[in-house]
Coordinates of C-alpha atoms in Angstrom, one line a residue:
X1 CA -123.2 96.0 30.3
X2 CA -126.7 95.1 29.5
X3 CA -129.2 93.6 32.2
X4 CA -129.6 90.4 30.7
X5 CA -126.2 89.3 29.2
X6 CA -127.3 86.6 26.2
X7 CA -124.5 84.7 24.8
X8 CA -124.7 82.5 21.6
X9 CA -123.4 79.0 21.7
X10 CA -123.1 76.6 18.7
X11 CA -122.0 73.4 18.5
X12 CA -120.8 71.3 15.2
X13 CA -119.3 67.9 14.8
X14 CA -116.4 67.4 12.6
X15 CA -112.6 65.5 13.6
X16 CA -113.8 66.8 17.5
X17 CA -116.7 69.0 19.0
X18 CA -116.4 72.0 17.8
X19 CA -117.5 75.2 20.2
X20 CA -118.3 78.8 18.9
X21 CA -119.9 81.6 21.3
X22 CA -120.2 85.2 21.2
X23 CA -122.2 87.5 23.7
X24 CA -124.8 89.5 22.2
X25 CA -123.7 92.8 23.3
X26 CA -120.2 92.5 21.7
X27 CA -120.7 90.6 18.4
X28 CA -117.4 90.7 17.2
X29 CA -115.7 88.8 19.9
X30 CA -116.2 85.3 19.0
X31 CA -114.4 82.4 21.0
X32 CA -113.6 79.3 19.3
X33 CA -112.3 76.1 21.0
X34 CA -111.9 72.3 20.0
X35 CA -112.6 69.0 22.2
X36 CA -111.3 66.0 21.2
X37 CA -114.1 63.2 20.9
X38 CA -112.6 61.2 23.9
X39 CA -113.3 63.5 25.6
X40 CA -117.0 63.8 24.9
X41 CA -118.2 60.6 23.4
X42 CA -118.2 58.9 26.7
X43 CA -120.8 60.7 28.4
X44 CA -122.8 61.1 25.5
X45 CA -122.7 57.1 25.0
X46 CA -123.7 57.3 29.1
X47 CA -126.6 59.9 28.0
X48 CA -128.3 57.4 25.2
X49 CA -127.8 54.5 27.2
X50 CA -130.1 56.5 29.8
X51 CA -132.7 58.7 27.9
X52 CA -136.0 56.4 27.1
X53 CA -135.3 57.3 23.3
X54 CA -134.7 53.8 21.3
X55 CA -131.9 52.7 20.5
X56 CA -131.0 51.2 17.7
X57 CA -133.6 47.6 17.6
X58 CA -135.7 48.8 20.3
X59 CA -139.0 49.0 20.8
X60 CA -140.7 52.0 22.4
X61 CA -141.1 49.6 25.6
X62 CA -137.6 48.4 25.9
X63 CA -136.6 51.9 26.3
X64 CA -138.7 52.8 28.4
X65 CA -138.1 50.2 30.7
X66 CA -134.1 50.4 30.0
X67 CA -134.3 54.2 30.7
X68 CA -137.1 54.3 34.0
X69 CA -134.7 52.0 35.8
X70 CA -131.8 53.8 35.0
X71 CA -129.6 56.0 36.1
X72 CA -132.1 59.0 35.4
X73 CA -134.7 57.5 37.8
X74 CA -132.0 57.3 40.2
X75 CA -130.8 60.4 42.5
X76 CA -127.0 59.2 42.9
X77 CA -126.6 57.7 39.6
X78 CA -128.3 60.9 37.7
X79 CA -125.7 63.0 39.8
X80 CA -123.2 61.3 38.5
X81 CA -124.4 61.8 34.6
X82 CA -125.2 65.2 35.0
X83 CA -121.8 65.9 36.6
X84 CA -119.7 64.0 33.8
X85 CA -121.9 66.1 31.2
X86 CA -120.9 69.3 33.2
X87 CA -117.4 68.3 33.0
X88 CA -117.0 67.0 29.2
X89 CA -119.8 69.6 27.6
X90 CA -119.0 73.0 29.4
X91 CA -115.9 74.8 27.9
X92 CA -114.0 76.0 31.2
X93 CA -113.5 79.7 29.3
X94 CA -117.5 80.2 29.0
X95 CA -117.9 78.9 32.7
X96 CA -115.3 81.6 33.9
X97 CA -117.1 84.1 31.9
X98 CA -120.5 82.9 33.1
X99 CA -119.4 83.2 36.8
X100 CA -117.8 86.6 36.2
X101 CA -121.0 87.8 35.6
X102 CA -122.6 86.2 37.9
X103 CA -120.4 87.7 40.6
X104 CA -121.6 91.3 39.2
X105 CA -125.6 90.0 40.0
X106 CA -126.3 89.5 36.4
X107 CA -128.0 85.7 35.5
X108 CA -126.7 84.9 31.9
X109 CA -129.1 83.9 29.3
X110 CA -127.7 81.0 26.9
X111 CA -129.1 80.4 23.6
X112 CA -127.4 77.0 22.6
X113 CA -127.3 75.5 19.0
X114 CA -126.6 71.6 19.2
X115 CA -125.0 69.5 17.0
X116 CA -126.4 66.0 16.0
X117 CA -124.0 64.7 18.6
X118 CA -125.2 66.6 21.6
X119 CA -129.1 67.0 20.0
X120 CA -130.6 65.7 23.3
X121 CA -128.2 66.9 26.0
X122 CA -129.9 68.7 28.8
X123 CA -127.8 71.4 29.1
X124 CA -130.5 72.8 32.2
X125 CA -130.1 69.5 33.9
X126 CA -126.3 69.6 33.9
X127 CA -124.8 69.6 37.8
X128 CA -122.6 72.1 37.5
X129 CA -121.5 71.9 41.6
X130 CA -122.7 70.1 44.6
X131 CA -126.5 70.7 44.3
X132 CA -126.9 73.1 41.7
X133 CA -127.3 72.8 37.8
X134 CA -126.9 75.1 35.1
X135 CA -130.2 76.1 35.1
X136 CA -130.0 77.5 38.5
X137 CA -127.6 80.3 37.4
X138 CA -128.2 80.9 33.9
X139 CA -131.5 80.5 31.4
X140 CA -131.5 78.0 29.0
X141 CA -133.0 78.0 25.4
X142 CA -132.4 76.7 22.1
X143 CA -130.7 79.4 19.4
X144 CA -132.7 77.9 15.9
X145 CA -130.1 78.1 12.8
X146 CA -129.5 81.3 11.7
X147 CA -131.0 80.4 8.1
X148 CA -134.6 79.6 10.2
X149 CA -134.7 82.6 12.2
X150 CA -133.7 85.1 9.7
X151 CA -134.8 83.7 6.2
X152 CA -136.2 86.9 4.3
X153 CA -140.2 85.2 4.1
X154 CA -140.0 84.0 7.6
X155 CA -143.5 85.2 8.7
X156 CA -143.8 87.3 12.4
X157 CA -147.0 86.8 14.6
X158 CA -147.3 89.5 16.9
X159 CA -147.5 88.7 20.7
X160 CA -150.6 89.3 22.0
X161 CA -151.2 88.2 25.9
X162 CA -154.8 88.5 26.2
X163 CA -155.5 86.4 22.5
X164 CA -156.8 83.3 22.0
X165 CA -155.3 79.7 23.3
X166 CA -155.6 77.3 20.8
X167 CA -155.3 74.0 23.0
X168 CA -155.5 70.4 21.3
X169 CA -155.3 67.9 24.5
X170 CA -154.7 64.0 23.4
X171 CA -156.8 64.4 19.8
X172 CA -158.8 61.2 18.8
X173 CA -156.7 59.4 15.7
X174 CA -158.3 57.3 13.6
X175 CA -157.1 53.8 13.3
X176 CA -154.6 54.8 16.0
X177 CA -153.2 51.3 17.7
X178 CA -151.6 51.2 21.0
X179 CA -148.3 53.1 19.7
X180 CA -150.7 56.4 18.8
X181 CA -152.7 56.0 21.8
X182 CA -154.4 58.2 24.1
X183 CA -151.3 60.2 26.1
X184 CA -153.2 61.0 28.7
X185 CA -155.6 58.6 29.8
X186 CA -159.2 58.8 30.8
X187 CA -158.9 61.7 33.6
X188 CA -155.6 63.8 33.2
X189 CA -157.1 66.7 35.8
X190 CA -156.5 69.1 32.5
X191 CA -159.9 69.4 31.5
X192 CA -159.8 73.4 32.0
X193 CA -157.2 73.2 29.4
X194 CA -159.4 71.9 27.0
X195 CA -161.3 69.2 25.9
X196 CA -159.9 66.1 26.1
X197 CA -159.8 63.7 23.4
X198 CA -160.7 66.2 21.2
X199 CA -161.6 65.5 17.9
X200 CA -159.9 67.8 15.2
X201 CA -158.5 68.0 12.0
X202 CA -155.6 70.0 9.7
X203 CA -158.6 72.3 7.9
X204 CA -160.3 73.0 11.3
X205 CA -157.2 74.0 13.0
X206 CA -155.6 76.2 10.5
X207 CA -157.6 79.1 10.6
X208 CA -158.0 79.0 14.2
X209 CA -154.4 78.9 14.7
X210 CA -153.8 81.9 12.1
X211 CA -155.6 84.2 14.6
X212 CA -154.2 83.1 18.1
X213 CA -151.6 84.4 20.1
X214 CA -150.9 80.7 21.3
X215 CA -151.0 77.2 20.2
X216 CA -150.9 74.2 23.1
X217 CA -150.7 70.4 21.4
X218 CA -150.6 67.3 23.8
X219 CA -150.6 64.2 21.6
X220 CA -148.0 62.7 19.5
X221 CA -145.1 63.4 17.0
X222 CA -143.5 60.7 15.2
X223 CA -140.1 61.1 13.3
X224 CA -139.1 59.9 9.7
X225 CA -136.4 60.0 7.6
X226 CA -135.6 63.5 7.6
X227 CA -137.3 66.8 9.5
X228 CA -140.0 67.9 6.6
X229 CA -141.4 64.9 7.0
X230 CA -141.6 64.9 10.9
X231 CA -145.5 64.5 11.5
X232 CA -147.6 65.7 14.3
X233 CA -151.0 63.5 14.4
X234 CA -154.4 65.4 14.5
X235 CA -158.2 63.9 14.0
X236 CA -157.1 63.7 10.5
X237 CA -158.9 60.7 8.4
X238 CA -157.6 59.4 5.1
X239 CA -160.3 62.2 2.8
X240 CA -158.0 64.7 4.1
X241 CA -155.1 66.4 1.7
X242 CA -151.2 66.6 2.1
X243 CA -148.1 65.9 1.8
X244 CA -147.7 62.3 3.8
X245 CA -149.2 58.8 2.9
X246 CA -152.3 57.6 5.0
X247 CA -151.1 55.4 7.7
X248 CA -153.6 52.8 9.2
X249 CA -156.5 55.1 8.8
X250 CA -154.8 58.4 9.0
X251 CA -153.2 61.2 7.2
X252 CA -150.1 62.9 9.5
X253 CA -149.8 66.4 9.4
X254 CA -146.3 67.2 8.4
X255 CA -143.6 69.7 9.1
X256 CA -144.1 70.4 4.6
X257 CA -147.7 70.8 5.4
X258 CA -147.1 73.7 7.7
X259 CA -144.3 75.4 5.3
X260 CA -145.8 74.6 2.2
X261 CA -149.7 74.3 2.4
X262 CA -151.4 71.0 3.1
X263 CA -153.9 71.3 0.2
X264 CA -153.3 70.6 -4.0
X265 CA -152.0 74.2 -5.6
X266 CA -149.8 76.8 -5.1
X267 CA -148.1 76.8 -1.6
X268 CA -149.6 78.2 1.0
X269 CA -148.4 78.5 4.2
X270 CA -149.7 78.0 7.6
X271 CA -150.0 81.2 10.1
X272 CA -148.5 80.0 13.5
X273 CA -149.1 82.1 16.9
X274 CA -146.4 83.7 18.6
X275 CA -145.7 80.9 21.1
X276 CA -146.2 77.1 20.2
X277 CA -145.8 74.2 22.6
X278 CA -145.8 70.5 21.1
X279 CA -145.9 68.2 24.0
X280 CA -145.1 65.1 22.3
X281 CA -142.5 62.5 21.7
X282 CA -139.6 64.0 20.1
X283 CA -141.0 66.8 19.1
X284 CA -138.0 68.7 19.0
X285 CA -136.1 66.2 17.1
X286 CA -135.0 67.9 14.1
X287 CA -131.7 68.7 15.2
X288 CA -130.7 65.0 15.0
X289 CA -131.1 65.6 11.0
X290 CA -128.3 66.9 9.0
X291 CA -131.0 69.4 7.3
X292 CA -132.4 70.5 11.1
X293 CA -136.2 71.8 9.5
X294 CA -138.8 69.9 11.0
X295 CA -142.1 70.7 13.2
X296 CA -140.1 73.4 15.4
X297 CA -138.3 75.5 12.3
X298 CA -141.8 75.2 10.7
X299 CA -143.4 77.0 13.6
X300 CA -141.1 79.8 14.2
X301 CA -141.2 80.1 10.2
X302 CA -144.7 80.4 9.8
X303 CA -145.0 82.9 12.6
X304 CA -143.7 81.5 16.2
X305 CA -141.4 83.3 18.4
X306 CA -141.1 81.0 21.5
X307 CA -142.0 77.1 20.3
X308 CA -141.3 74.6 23.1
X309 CA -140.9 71.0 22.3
X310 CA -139.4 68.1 23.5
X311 CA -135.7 66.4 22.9
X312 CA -136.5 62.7 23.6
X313 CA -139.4 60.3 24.0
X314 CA -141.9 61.8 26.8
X315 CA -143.1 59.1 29.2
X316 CA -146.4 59.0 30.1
X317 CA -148.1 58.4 34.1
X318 CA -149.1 55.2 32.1
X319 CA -145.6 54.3 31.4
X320 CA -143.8 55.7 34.6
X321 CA -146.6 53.4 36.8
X322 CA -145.5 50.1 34.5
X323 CA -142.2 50.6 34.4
X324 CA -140.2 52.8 37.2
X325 CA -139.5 51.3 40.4
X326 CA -141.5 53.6 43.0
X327 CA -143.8 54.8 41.0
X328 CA -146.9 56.2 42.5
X329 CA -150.5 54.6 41.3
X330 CA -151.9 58.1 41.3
X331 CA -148.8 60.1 39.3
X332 CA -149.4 63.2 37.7
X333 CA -146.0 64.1 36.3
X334 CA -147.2 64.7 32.7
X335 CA -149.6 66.9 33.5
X336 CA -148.0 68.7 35.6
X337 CA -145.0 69.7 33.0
X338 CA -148.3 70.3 30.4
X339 CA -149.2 73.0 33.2
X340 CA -145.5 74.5 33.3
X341 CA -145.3 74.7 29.4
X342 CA -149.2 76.3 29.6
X343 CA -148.2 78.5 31.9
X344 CA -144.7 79.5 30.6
X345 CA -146.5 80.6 27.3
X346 CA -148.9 82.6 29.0
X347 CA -145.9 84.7 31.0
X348 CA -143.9 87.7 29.6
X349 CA -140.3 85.8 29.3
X350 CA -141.6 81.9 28.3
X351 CA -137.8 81.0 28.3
X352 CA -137.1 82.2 32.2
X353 CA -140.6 81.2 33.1
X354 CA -140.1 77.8 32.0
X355 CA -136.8 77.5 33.6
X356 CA -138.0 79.0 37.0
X357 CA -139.9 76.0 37.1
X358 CA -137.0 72.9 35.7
X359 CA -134.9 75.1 38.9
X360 CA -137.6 73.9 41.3
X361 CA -138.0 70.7 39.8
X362 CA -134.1 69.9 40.0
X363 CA -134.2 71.4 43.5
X364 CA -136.6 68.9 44.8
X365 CA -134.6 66.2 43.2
X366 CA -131.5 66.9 44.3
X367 CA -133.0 67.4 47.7
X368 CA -136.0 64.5 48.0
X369 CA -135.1 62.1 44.8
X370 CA -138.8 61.7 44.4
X371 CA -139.7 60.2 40.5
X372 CA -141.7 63.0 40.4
X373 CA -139.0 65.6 40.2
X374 CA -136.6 63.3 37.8
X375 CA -135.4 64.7 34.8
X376 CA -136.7 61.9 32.6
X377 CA -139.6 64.7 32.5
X378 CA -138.6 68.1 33.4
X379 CA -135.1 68.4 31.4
X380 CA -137.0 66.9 27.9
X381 CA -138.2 70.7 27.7
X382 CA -136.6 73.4 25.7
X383 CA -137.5 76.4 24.0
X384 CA -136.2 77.6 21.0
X385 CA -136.8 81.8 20.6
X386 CA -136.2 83.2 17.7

């Protein structure tokens, strides 16, 4: 039995939810099992209702407000989510597999593949028992499709721990209105990270980011129609080349851009560093597309390992202030996860680093119910490793 028992979970939508795992240090036994959609759909109807991610005729400020005085703001109420989750989402054979070797002192790791169904789930977050989640006993990250993490020109950036940071905190956007605003206000307390408000642009990054050993963005991602398109906004005004339209002022940089090349010719492909964190709205919401290649596939094709992103809308202090009940004037929630990711990248394991941290944060919750330890934050965090 190995140290670290890893197990491979996938996920896929068809007549039910369909479940598929197989533990890394016996391949060939693969488990197969069936749910009915009764069974699931009503908790995941529960989850939309609650995440801050629009529904369908939102606006960005209805769901916020919807979500922040929810049941995800709300200790007893989140309990009861997480628990139903637990219950519909966790097939009882992988739990009694899990706790078998947890009885023997060995902590699971769980690389899960979603389906579009359960895309935003927060499998760390789920209550699995009175006062403990599935993070506490297992670690959590996301298992990329195996087309992504083993297509024959996938690039490999080497892991180097003492190579450059690349960190782009809140980057100026031209034309930006109040929807592409600044994330992170006038004093975040990040100003070691970097410099905020940092003006930068696609051909000033890229060849500072082809020599890093890490990439840290703070800002905003926006979706489209499908994942290539997925854009990640930079200093980037409407002289600049690629593969998405100027909006208001501004050229997106897009998930095609980093696979493909942003400049007129033949492709040419970005370098990423090992580890890339994109702090930002939806960032990792690809796997809501049928095709799931958008900003997080890019970066672990173009040379990432670890990339961390997020799987729903990421309130800011700003937003948590307006609209949460009991929110603090002075709240530093984002920047406090912004430190967790930093520091997560920066540690030998970024997958059992970050968790060590979503365990404390669901601790205090569970024991306090502050808004500061809420999931709305923490459990929007994953890392896919490839």
């Amino acid at each position: 039995m190995v140290n670290r028992p890893t197990v491979q979970l996938k996920l896929v939508d068809a007549d039910g939810l369909f479940y598929s795992w197989r533990w890394e240090h016996d391949l060939g036994a693969i488990q197969n099992i069936m749910v009915e959609p009764g069974r699931v759909q009503p908790a995941l109807d529960a989850l939309a209702e609650a995440l801050p991610t629009p529904l369908p005729g939102e606006t960005v400020d209805q769901a916020l407000q919807r979500s922040l005085t929810g049941p995800l703001t709300d200790r007893g109420r989140e309990a009861g989510l997480a628990t139903a989750l637990a219950a519909s989402l966790i097939p009882f054979q992988l739990a009694m597999e899990m706790n078998a070797l947890l009885e023997q002192g060995l902590r699971p790791h769980v690389r899960i593949q979603p389906s579009l169904s359960t895309a935003q789930v927060p499998w760390e977050a789920l209550r699995v028992d009175e006062g403990e989640r599935f993070v506490t006993n297992a670690d959590v990250s996301v298992l990329p499709p195996a087309t992504v993490r083993n297509a024959p020109e996938r690039r490999r950036t080497a892991w180097d721990p003492d190579g450059e940071v690349v960190t782009v905190l809140d980057p100026k956007i031209p034309g930006a209105g109040r929807d592409l605003g600044s994330v992170l206000g006038d004093d975040s307390g990040l100003k070691d990270l970097g410099s905020l408000r940092e003006v930068i642009d696609r051909d000033a990054l890229e060849p500072r980011l082809a020599d890093a050993a890490r990439f840290l963005y703070v800002g905003h991602v926006t979706t489209s129609k499908h994942g290539l398109d997925a854009r990640l906004h930079l200093s980037c005004g409407p002289g600049t080349t690629g593969r998405a339209a100027v909006v208001n002022g501004h050229r997106p940089l897009t998930a095609a851009d980093l696979l493909l090349g942003h400049r007129p010719g033949p492709a040419a492909p970005w370098r990423m560093p090992n580890r890339v964190a994109l702090i930002a709205c939806e960032s990792g919401g690809e796997v809501r597309f049928a095709e799931p290649v958008g900003l997080v596939a890019a970066a672990i094709h173009t040379g990432a390992s670890y990339v961390t992103a997020t799987r729903w809308t990421l309130p800011t202090d700003e937003g948590l202030r307006h609209f949460a009940p009991g929110a603090r004037e002075a709240t530093t929630v984002l920047p406090e996860a912004i430190r967790a990711v930093d520091g997560a990248h920066g540690a030998a394991d970024p997958v059992a680093a970050l968790n060590a941290w979503q365990r404390a944060k669901a601790d205090r919750w569970e024991a306090e119910g502050r808004l500061e330890d809420s999931p709305v934050i923490w459990a929007a965090f994953a890392t896919a490793c490839a």
